[in-house]
Amino acid sequence: MRRREFITLLGGAAAWVSPARAQEPRRVIGVLAGFGFPSVWSVVAMPAFFQGLKDAGFVEGRNINIEIRQEADGHYDRLPSLAAELVGRDVAAIFAADLPSAVAAKAATKTIP
């Protein structure tokens, strides 16, 4: 193979791969909290959570999406349905912001960490 043909082939392969990488599906992380705004979660823990993701190379809207379910507002009986909603969204992981949320998430799935 000649050098010019090789360079053309290599350039064509790079041009073909770039759009394909842009189409990669983003991972979805679910966040489950038994309380609403304002709370310790929303004021202190949520910014730290997003900073930790960023430090690990994950940026919302770029390579991950975040699904937050915190509509329970202290009504912990709503958590099982919110956890089931996240499981139905096929999230890669569920972050439970409090113990009742962790219990609901664990009851909703045995396969999603």
mmCIF file of C-alpha atoms in Angstrom:
data_model
loop_
_atom_site.group_PDB
_atom_site.id
_atom_site.type_symbol
_atom_site.label_atom_id
_atom_site.label_comp_id
_atom_site.label_asym_id
_atom_site.label_seq_id
_atom_site.Cartn_x
_atom_site.Cartn_y
_atom_site.Cartn_z
ATOM 1 C CA MET A 1 0.000 0.000 0.000
ATOM 2 C CA ARG A 2 1.326 3.382 -0.888
ATOM 3 C CA ARG A 3 1.744 6.119 1.638
ATOM 4 C CA ARG A 4 -0.907 8.356 0.048
ATOM 5 C CA GLU A 5 -3.468 5.521 0.012
ATOM 6 C CA PHE A 6 -2.681 4.716 3.625
ATOM 7 C CA ILE A 7 -3.150 8.341 4.718
ATOM 8 C CA THR A 8 -6.434 8.558 2.800
ATOM 9 C CA LEU A 9 -7.644 5.329 4.417
ATOM 10 C CA LEU A 10 -6.611 6.518 7.877
ATOM 11 C CA GLY A 11 -8.306 9.913 7.402
ATOM 12 C CA GLY A 12 -11.491 8.234 6.181
ATOM 13 C CA ALA A 13 -11.552 5.927 9.192
ATOM 14 C CA ALA A 14 -11.090 8.858 11.583
ATOM 15 C CA ALA A 15 -13.902 10.787 9.895
ATOM 16 C CA TRP A 16 -16.171 7.727 10.154
ATOM 17 C CA VAL A 17 -15.419 7.088 13.842
ATOM 18 C CA SER A 18 -15.909 10.686 15.056
ATOM 19 C CA PRO A 19 -19.678 10.915 14.323
ATOM 20 C CA ALA A 20 -20.162 7.449 15.754
ATOM 21 C CA ARG A 21 -18.549 8.481 19.048
ATOM 22 C CA ALA A 22 -20.776 11.557 19.209
ATOM 23 C CA GLN A 23 -23.784 9.228 19.045
ATOM 24 C CA GLU A 24 -22.709 7.101 22.041
ATOM 25 C CA PRO A 25 -25.514 6.887 24.581
ATOM 26 C CA ARG A 26 -24.931 8.693 27.838
ATOM 27 C CA ARG A 27 -25.082 6.779 31.066
ATOM 28 C CA VAL A 28 -27.875 7.765 33.403
ATOM 29 C CA ILE A 29 -27.346 8.035 37.153
ATOM 30 C CA GLY A 30 -30.424 8.097 39.342
ATOM 31 C CA VAL A 31 -30.560 10.140 42.537
ATOM 32 C CA LEU A 32 -33.213 9.250 45.105
ATOM 33 C CA ALA A 33 -33.912 11.501 48.087
ATOM 34 C CA GLY A 34 -36.746 11.437 50.584
ATOM 35 C CA PHE A 35 -36.760 15.195 51.075
ATOM 36 C CA GLY A 36 -37.112 18.235 48.820
ATOM 37 C CA PHE A 37 -35.631 21.702 48.573
ATOM 38 C CA PRO A 38 -34.107 23.244 50.594
ATOM 39 C CA SER A 39 -32.335 20.527 52.479
ATOM 40 C CA VAL A 40 -28.835 19.517 53.486
ATOM 41 C CA TRP A 41 -28.789 17.395 50.319
ATOM 42 C CA SER A 42 -29.610 20.282 48.002
ATOM 43 C CA VAL A 43 -27.399 22.850 49.726
ATOM 44 C CA VAL A 44 -24.304 20.854 50.715
ATOM 45 C CA ALA A 45 -24.289 17.304 49.405
ATOM 46 C CA MET A 46 -25.612 17.901 45.881
ATOM 47 C CA PRO A 47 -22.798 20.310 44.863
ATOM 48 C CA ALA A 48 -20.242 17.898 46.371
ATOM 49 C CA PHE A 49 -21.856 14.997 44.473
ATOM 50 C CA PHE A 50 -21.597 16.847 41.158
ATOM 51 C CA GLN A 51 -18.012 17.925 41.928
ATOM 52 C CA GLY A 52 -17.066 14.320 42.682
ATOM 53 C CA LEU A 53 -18.545 13.213 39.368
ATOM 54 C CA LYS A 54 -16.670 15.992 37.574
ATOM 55 C CA ASP A 55 -13.404 15.010 39.283
ATOM 56 C CA ALA A 56 -13.974 11.452 38.017
ATOM 57 C CA GLY A 57 -14.434 12.741 34.470
ATOM 58 C CA PHE A 58 -18.245 12.713 34.328
ATOM 59 C CA VAL A 59 -20.024 15.901 33.280
ATOM 60 C CA GLU A 60 -23.802 16.101 33.161
ATOM 61 C CA GLY A 61 -25.021 16.632 29.635
ATOM 62 C CA ARG A 62 -21.724 15.552 28.119
ATOM 63 C CA ASN A 63 -21.180 11.922 29.104
ATOM 64 C CA ILE A 64 -23.831 11.313 31.775
ATOM 65 C CA ASN A 65 -27.352 12.368 32.575
ATOM 66 C CA ILE A 66 -28.705 12.708 36.101
ATOM 67 C CA GLU A 67 -32.285 11.741 36.958
ATOM 68 C CA ILE A 68 -33.252 13.196 40.349
ATOM 69 C CA ARG A 69 -36.287 11.960 42.237
ATOM 70 C CA GLN A 70 -36.811 13.892 45.471
ATOM 71 C CA GLU A 71 -40.497 14.644 45.271
ATOM 72 C CA ALA A 72 -41.253 12.654 48.437
ATOM 73 C CA ASP A 73 -40.821 15.761 50.667
ATOM 74 C CA GLY A 74 -40.589 13.643 53.791
ATOM 75 C CA HIS A 75 -43.396 11.288 52.724
ATOM 76 C CA TYR A 76 -41.248 8.193 52.709
ATOM 77 C CA ASP A 77 -44.147 6.025 51.551
ATOM 78 C CA ARG A 78 -43.628 7.607 48.084
ATOM 79 C CA LEU A 79 -40.034 6.378 47.819
ATOM 80 C CA PRO A 80 -40.795 2.869 46.468
ATOM 81 C CA SER A 81 -42.640 4.279 43.457
ATOM 82 C CA LEU A 82 -39.884 6.856 42.859
ATOM 83 C CA ALA A 83 -37.250 4.107 43.058
ATOM 84 C CA ALA A 84 -39.255 1.967 40.619
ATOM 85 C CA GLU A 85 -39.403 4.961 38.278
ATOM 86 C CA LEU A 86 -35.599 5.192 38.285
ATOM 87 C CA VAL A 87 -35.262 1.454 37.692
ATOM 88 C CA GLY A 88 -37.645 1.819 34.756
ATOM 89 C CA ARG A 89 -35.362 4.505 33.294
ATOM 90 C CA ASP A 90 -32.620 1.866 33.130
ATOM 91 C CA VAL A 91 -30.169 3.892 35.204
ATOM 92 C CA ALA A 92 -26.566 2.705 35.527
ATOM 93 C CA ALA A 93 -26.493 3.419 39.276
ATOM 94 C CA ILE A 94 -28.733 4.838 41.996
ATOM 95 C CA PHE A 95 -27.370 7.293 44.554
ATOM 96 C CA ALA A 96 -29.517 7.216 47.685
ATOM 97 C CA ALA A 97 -29.297 10.474 49.622
ATOM 98 C CA ASP A 98 -30.677 9.051 52.875
ATOM 99 C CA LEU A 99 -31.356 5.706 54.581
ATOM 100 C CA PRO A 100 -35.063 5.427 53.632
ATOM 101 C CA SER A 101 -34.089 6.086 50.008
ATOM 102 C CA ALA A 102 -31.410 3.389 50.170
ATOM 103 C CA VAL A 103 -33.939 0.887 51.527
ATOM 104 C CA ALA A 104 -36.418 1.757 48.745
ATOM 105 C CA ALA A 105 -33.712 1.500 46.056
ATOM 106 C CA LYS A 106 -32.515 -1.849 47.376
ATOM 107 C CA ALA A 107 -36.087 -3.183 47.379
ATOM 108 C CA ALA A 108 -36.660 -1.940 43.815
ATOM 109 C CA THR A 109 -33.651 -3.667 42.220
ATOM 110 C CA LYS A 110 -31.073 -6.338 42.878
ATOM 111 C CA THR A 111 -28.986 -5.579 39.770
ATOM 112 C CA ILE A 112 -28.467 -1.816 39.722
ATOM 113 C CA PRO A 113 -25.739 -0.639 42.111
#
